[in-house]
Short mmCIF file of N, CA, C and O in Angstrom, two decimals:
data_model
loop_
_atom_site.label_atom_id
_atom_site.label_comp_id
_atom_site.label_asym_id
_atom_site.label_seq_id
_atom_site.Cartn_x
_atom_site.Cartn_y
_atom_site.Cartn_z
N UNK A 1453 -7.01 -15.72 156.16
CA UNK A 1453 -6.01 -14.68 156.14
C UNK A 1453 -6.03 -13.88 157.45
O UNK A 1453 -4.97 -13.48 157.94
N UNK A 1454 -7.32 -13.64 158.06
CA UNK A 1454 -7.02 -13.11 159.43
C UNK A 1454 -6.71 -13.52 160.10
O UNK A 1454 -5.82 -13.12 160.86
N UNK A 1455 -7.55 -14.97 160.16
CA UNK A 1455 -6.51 -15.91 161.46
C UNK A 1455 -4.83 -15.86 161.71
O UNK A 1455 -4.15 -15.90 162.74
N UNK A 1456 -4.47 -15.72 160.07
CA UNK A 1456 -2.86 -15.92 160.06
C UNK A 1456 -2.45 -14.69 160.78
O UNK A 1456 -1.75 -14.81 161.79
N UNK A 1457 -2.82 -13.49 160.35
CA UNK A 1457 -2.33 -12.25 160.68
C UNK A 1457 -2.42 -12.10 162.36
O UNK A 1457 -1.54 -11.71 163.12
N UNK A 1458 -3.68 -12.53 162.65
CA UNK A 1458 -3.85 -12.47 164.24
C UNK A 1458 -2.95 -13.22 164.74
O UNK A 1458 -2.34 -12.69 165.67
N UNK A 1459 -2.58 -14.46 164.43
CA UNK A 1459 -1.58 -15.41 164.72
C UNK A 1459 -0.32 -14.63 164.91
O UNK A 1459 0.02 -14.39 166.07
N UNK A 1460 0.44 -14.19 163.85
CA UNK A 1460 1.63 -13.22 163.76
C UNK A 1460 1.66 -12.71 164.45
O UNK A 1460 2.50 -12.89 165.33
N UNK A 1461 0.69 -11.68 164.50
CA UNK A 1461 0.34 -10.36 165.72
C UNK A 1461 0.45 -10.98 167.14
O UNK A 1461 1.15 -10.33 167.91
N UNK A 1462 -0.18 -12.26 167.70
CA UNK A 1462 -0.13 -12.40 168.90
C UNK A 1462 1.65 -13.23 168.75
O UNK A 1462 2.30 -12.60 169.58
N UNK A 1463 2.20 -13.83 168.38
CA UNK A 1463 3.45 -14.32 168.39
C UNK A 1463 4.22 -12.98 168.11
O UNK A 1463 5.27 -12.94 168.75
N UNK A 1464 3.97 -11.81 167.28
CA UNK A 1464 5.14 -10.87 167.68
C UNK A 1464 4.70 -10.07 169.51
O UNK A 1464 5.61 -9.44 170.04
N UNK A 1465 3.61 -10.17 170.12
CA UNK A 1465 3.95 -9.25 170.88
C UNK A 1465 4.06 -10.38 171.95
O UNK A 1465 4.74 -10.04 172.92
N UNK A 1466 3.61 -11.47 171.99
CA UNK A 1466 4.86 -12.60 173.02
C UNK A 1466 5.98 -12.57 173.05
O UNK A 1466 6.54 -12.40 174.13
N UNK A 1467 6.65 -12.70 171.97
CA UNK A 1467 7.90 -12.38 171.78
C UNK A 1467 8.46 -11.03 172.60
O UNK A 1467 9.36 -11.23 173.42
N UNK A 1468 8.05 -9.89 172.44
CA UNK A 1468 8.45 -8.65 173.03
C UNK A 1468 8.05 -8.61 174.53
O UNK A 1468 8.52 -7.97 175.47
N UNK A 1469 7.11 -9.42 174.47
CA UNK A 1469 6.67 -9.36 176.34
C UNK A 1469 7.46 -10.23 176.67
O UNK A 1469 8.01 -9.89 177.72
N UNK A 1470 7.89 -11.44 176.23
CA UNK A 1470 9.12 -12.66 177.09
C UNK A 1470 10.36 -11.70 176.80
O UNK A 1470 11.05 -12.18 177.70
N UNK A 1471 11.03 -10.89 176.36
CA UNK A 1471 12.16 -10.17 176.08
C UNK A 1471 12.62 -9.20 177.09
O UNK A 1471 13.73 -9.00 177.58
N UNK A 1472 11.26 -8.58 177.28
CA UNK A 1472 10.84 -7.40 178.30
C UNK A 1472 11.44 -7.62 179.84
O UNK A 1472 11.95 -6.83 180.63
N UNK A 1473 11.14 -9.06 179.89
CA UNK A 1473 10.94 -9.56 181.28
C UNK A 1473 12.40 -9.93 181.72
O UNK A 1473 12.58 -10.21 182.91
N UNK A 1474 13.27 -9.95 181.02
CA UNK A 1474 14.51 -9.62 181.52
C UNK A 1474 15.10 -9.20 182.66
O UNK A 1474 14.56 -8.10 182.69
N UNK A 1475 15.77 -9.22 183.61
CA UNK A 1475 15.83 -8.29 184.77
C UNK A 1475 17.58 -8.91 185.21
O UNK A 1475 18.25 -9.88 184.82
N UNK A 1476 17.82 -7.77 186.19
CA UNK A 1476 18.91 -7.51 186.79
C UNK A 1476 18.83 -8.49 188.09
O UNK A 1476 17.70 -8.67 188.53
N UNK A 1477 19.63 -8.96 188.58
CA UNK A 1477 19.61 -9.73 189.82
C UNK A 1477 20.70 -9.27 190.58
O UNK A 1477 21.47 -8.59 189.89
N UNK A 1478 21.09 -9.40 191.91
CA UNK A 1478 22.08 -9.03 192.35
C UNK A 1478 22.43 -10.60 193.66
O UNK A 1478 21.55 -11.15 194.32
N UNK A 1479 23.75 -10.91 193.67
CA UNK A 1479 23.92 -11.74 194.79
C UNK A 1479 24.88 -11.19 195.65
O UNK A 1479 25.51 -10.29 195.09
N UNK A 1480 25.22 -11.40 196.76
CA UNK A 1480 26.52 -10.84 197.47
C UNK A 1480 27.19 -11.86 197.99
O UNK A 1480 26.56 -12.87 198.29
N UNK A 1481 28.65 -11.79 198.23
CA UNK A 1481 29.17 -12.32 198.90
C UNK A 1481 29.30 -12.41 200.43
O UNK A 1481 30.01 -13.24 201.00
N UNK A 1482 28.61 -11.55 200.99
CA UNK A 1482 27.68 -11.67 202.38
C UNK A 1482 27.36 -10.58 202.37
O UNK A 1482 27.78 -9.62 201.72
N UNK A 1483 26.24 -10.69 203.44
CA UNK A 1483 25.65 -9.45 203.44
C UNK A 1483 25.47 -8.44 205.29
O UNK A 1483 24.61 -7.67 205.72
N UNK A 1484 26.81 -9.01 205.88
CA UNK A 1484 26.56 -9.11 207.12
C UNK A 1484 28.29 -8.81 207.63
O UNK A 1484 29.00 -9.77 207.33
N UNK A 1485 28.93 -7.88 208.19
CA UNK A 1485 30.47 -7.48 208.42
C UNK A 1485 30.42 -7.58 209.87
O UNK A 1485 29.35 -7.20 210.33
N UNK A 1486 31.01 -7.85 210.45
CA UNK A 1486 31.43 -7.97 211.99
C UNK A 1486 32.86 -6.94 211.83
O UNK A 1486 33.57 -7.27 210.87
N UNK A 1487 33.25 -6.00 212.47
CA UNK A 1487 34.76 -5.39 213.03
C UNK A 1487 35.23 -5.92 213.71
O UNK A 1487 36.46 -5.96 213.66
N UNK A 1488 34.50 -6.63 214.76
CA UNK A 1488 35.27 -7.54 215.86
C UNK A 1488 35.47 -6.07 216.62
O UNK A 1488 34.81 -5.07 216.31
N UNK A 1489 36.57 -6.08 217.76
CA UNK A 1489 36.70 -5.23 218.83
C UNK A 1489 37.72 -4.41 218.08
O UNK A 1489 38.75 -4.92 217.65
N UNK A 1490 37.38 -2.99 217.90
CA UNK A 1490 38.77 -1.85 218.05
C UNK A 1490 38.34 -0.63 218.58
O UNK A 1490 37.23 -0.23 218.91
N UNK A 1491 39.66 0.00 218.59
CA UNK A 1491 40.08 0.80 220.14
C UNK A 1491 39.23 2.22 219.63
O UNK A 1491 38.86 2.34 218.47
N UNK A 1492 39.05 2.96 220.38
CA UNK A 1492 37.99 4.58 220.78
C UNK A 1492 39.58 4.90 219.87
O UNK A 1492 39.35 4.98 218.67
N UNK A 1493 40.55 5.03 220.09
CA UNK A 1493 41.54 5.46 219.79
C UNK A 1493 42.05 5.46 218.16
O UNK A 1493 42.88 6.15 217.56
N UNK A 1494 41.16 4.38 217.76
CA UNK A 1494 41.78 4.43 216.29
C UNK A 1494 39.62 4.05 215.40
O UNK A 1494 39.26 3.02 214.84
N UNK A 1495 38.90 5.09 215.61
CA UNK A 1495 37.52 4.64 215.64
C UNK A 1495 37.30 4.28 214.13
O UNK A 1495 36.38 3.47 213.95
N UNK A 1496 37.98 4.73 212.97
CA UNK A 1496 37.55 4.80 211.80
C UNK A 1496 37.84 3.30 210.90
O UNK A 1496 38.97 3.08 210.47
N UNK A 1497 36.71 2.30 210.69
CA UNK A 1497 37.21 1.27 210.12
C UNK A 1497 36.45 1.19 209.26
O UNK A 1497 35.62 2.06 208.99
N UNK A 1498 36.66 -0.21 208.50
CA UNK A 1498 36.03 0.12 207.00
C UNK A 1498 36.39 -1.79 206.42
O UNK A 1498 37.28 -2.56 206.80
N UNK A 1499 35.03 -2.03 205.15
CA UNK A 1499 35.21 -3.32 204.86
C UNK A 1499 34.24 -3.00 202.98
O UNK A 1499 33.53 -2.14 202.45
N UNK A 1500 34.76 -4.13 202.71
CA UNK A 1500 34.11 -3.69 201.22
C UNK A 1500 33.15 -4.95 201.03
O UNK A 1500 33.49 -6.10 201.32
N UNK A 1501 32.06 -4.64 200.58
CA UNK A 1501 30.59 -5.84 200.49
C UNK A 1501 31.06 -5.97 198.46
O UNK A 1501 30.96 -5.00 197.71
N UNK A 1502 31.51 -7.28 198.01
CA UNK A 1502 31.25 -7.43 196.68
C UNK A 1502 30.02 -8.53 196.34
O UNK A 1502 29.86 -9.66 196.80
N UNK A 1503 29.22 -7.81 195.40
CA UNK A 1503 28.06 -8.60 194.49
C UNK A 1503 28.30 -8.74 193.34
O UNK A 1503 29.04 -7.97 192.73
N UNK A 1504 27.59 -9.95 192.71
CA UNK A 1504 27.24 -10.13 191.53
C UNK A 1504 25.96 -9.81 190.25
O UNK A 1504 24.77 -10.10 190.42
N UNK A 1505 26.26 -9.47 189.57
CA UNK A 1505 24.89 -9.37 188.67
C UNK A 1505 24.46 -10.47 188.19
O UNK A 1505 24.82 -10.44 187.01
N UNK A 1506 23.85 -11.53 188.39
CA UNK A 1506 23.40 -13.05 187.97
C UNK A 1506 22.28 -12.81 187.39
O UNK A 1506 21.67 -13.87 187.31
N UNK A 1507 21.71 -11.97 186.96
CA UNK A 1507 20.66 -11.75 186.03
C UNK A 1507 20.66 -11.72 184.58
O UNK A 1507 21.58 -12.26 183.96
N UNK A 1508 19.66 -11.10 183.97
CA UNK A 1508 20.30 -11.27 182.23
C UNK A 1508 20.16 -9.78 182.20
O UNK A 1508 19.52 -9.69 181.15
N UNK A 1509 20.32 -8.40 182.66
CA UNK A 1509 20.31 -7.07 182.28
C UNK A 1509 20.96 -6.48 182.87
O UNK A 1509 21.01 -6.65 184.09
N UNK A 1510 21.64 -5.63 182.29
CA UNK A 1510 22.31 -4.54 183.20
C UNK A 1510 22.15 -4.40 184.62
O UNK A 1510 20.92 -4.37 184.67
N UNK A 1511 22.56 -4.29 185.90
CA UNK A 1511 22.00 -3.86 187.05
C UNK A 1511 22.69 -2.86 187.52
O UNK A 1511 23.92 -3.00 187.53
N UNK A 1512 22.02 -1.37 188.14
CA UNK A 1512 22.09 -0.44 188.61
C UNK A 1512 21.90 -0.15 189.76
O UNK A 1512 20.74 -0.35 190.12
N UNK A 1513 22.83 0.42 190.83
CA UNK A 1513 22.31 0.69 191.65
C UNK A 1513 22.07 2.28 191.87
O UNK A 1513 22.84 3.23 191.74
N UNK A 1514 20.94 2.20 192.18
CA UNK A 1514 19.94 3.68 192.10
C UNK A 1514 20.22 4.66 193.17
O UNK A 1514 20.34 5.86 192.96
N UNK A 1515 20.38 3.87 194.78
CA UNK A 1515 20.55 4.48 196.10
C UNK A 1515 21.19 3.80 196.85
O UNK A 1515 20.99 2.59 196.82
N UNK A 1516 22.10 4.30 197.71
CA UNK A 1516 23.10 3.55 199.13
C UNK A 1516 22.61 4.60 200.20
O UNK A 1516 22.95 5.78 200.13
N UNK A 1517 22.00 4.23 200.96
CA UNK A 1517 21.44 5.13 202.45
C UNK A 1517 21.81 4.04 203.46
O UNK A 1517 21.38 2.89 203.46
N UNK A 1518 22.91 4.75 204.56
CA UNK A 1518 23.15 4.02 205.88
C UNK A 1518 21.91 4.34 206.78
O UNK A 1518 20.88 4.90 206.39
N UNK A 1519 22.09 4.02 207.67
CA UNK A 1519 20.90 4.41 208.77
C UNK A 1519 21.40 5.07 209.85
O UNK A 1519 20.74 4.90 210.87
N UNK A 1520 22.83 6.14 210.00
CA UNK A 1520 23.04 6.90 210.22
C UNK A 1520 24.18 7.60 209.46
O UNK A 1520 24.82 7.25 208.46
N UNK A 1521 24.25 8.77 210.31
CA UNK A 1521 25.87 9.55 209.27
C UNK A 1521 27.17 8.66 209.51
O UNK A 1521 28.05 8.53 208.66
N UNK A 1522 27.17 8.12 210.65
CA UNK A 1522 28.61 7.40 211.21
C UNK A 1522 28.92 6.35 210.11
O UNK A 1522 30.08 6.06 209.79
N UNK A 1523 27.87 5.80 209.55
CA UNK A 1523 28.17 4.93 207.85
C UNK A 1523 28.48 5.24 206.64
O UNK A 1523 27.45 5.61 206.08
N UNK A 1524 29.26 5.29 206.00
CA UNK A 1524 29.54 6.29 204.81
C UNK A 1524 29.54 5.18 203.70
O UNK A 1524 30.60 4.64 203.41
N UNK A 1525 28.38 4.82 203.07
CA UNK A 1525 29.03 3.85 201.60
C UNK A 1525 29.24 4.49 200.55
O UNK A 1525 28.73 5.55 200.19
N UNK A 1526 30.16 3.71 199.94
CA UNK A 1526 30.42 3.91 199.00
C UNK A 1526 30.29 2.94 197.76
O UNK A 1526 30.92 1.90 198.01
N UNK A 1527 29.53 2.89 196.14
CA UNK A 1527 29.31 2.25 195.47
C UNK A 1527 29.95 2.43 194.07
O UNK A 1527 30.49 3.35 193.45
N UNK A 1528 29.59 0.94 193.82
CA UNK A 1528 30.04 1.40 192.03
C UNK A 1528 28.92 2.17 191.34
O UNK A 1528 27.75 1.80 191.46
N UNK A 1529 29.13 2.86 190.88
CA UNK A 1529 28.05 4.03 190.07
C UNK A 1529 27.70 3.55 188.75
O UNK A 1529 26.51 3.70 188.47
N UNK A 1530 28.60 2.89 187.68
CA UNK A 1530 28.16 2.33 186.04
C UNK A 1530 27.30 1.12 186.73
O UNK A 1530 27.33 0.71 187.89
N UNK A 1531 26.63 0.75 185.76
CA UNK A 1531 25.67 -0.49 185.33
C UNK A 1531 27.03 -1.52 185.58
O UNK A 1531 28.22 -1.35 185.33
N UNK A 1532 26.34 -2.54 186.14
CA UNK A 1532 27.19 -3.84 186.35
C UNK A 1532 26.75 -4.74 185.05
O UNK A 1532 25.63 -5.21 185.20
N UNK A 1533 27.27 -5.03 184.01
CA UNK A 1533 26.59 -6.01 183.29
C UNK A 1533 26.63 -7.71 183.74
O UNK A 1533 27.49 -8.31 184.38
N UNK A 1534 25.16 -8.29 183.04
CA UNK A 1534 25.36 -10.04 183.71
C UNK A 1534 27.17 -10.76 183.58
O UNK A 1534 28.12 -10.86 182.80
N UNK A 1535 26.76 -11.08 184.89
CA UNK A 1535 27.78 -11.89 185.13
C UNK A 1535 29.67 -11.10 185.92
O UNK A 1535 30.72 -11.56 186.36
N UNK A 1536 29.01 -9.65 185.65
CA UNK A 1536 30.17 -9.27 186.30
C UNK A 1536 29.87 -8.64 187.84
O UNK A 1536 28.73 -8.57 188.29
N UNK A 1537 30.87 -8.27 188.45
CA UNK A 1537 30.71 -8.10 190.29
C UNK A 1537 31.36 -6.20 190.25
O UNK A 1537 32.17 -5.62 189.53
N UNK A 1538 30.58 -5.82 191.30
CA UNK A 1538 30.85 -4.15 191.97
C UNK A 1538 31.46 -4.48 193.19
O UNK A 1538 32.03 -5.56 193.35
N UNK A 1539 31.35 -3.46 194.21
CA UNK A 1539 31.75 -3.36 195.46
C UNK A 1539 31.00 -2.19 195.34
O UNK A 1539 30.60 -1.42 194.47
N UNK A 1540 30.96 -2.42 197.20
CA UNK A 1540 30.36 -1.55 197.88
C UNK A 1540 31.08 -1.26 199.27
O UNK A 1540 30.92 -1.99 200.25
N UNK A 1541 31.96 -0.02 199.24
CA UNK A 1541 32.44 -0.23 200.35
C UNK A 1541 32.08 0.83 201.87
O UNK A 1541 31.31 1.78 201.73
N UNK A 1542 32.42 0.67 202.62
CA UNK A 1542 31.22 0.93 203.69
C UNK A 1542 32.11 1.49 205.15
O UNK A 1542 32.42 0.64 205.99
N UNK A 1543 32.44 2.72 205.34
CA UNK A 1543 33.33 3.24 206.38
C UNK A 1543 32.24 3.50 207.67
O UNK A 1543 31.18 4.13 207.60
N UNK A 1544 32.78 2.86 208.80
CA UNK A 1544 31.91 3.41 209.93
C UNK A 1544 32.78 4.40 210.70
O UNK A 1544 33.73 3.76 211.16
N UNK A 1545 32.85 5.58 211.00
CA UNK A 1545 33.78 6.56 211.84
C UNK A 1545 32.96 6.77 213.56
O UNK A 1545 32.00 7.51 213.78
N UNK A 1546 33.55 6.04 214.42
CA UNK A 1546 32.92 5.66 215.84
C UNK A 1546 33.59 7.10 216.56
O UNK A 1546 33.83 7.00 217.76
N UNK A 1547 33.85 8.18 216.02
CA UNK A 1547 34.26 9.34 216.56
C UNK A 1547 33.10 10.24 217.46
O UNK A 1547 32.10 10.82 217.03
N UNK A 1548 33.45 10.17 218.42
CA UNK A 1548 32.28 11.32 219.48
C UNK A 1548 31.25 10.38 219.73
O UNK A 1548 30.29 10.92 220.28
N UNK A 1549 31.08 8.93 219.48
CA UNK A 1549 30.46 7.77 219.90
C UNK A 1549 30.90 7.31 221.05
O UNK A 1549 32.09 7.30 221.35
N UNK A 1550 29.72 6.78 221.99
CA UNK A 1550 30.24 6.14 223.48
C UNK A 1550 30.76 4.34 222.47
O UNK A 1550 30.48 3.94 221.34
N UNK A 1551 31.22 3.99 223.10
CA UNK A 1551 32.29 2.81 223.04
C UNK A 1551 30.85 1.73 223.40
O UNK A 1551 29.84 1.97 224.06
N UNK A 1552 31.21 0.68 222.76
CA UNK A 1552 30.19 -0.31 222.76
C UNK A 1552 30.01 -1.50 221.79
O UNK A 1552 31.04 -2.02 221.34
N UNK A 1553 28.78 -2.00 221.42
CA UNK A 1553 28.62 -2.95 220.82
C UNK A 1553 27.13 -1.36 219.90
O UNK A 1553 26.35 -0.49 220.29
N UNK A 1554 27.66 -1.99 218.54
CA UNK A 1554 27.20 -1.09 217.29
C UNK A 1554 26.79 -2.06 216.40
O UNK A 1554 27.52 -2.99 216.08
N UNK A 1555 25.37 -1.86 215.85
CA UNK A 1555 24.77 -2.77 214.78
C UNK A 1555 24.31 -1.41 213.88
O UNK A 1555 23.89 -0.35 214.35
N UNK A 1556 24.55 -1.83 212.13
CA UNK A 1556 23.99 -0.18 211.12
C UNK A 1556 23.45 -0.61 210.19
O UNK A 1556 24.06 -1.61 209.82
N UNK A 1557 22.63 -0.42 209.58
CA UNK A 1557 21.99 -0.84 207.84
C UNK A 1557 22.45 -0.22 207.20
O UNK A 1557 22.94 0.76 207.77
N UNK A 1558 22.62 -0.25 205.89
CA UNK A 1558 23.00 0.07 204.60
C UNK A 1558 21.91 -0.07 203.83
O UNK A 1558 21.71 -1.29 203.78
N UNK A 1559 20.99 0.57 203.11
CA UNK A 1559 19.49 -0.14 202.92
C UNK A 1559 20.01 0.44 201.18
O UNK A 1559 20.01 1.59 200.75
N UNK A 1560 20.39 -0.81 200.50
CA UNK A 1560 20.58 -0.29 199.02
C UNK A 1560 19.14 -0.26 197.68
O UNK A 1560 18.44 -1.25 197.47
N UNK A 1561 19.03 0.56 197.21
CA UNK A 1561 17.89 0.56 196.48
C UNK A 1561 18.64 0.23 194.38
O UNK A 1561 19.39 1.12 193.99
N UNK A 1562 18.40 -0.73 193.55
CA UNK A 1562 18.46 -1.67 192.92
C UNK A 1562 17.38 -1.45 191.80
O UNK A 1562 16.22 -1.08 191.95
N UNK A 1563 18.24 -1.84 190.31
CA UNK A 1563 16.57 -2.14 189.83
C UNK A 1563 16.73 -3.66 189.21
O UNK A 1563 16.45 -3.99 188.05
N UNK A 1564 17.24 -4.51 190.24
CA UNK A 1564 17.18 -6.10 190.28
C UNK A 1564 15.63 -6.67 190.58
O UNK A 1564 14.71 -5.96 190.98
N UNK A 1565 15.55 -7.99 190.32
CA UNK A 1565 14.32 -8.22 190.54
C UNK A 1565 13.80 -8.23 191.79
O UNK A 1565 12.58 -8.26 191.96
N UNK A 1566 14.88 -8.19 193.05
CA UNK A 1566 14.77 -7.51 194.72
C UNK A 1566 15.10 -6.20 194.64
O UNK A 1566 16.27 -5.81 194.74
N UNK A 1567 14.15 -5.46 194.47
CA UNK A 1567 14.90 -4.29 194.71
C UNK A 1567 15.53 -3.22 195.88
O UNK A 1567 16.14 -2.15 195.84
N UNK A 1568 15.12 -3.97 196.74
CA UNK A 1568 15.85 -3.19 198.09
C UNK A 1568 17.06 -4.33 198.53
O UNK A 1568 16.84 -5.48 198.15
N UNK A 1569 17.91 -4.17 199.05
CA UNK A 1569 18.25 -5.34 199.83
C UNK A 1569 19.45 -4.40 200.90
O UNK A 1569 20.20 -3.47 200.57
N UNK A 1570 19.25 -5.10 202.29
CA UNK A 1570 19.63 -4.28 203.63
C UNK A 1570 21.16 -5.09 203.63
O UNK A 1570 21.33 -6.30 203.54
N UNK A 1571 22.05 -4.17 203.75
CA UNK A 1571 23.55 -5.04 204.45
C UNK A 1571 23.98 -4.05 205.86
O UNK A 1571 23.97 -2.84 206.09
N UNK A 1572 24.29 -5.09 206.51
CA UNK A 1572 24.56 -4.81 207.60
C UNK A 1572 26.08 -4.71 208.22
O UNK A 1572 26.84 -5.67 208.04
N UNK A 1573 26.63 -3.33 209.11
CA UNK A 1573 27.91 -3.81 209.68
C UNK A 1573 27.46 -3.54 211.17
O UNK A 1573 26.52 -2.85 211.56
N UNK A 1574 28.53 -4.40 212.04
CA UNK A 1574 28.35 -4.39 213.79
C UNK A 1574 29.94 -4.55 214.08
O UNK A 1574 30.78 -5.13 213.39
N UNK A 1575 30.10 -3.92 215.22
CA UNK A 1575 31.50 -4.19 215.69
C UNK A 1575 30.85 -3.90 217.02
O UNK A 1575 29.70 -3.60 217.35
N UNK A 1576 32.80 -4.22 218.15
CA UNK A 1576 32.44 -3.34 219.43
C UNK A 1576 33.66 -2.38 219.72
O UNK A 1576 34.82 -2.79 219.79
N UNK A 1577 33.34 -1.22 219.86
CA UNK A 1577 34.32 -0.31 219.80
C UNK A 1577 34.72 -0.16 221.38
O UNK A 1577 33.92 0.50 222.06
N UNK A 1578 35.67 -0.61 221.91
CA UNK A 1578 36.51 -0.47 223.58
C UNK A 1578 36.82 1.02 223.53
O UNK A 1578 37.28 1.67 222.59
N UNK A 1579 36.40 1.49 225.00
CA UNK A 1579 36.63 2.72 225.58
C UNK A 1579 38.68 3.02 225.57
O UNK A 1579 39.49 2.11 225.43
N UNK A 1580 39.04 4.48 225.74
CA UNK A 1580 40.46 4.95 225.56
C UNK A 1580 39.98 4.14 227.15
O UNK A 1580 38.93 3.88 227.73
N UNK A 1581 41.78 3.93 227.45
CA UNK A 1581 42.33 4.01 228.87
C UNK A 1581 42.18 5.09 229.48
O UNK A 1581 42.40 6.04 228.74
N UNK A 1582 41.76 5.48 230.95
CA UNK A 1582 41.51 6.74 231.48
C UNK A 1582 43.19 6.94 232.29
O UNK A 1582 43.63 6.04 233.00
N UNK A 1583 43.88 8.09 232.07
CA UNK A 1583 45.18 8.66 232.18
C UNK A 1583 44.93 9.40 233.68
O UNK A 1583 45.84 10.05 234.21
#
């Protein structure tokens, strides 16, 4: 009779520990934006990063931090459930910036089974014509 009971006992809390282990995944449809070249004159551009939840749990995203102010993201805020997709969309404003070639992180924090994952935008922003 104990054996059985111990038996039970260890098959119910397997059960709850394989259940547990569930997790959120996230994939993107890239994770990497190029602007290509635009003008000092029109500096404010913008592109939207969409992912998937390919996991079996809810996935949340917790934090969106650029790696400066000139990055502004923006995220979906509800739980993504498996199998459905967010956006993340991501304004760079090149205003009071010298003109150039620009690389930025987006460093998103997740409670997927990666929980950080970095997206990146780069463009090159051309100087105004001098009048």
């Amino acid at each position: 009779m104990k054996k059985t009971l111990f038996l039970l006992a260890m098959l119910v809390m397997s059960i709850g520990y394989a259940s547990a282990q569930t997790k959120a995944d996230i994939k993107f449809d890239k994770t990497t934006h190029n602007f290509g070249t635009f003008p000092e004159a029109n500096p404010i551009v913008n592109c939207t990063f969409t992912f998937t939840n390919i996991g079996d749990a809810p996935l949340v995203i917790h934090q969106a931090v650029a790696s400066c102010g000139c990055a502004v993201p923006e995220y979906t805020k509800e739980p993504i459930m498996p199998g459905k997709t967010g956006t993340i969309k991501v304004t760079y404003n090149g205003t009071g910036k010298y003109p150039g070639h620009f690389k930025k992180s987006i460093t998103l924090r997740t409670n997927a089974k990666t929980e950080m994952v970095r997206l990146y935008i780069e463009g090159d922003m051309t100087a105004k014509e001098a009048k």
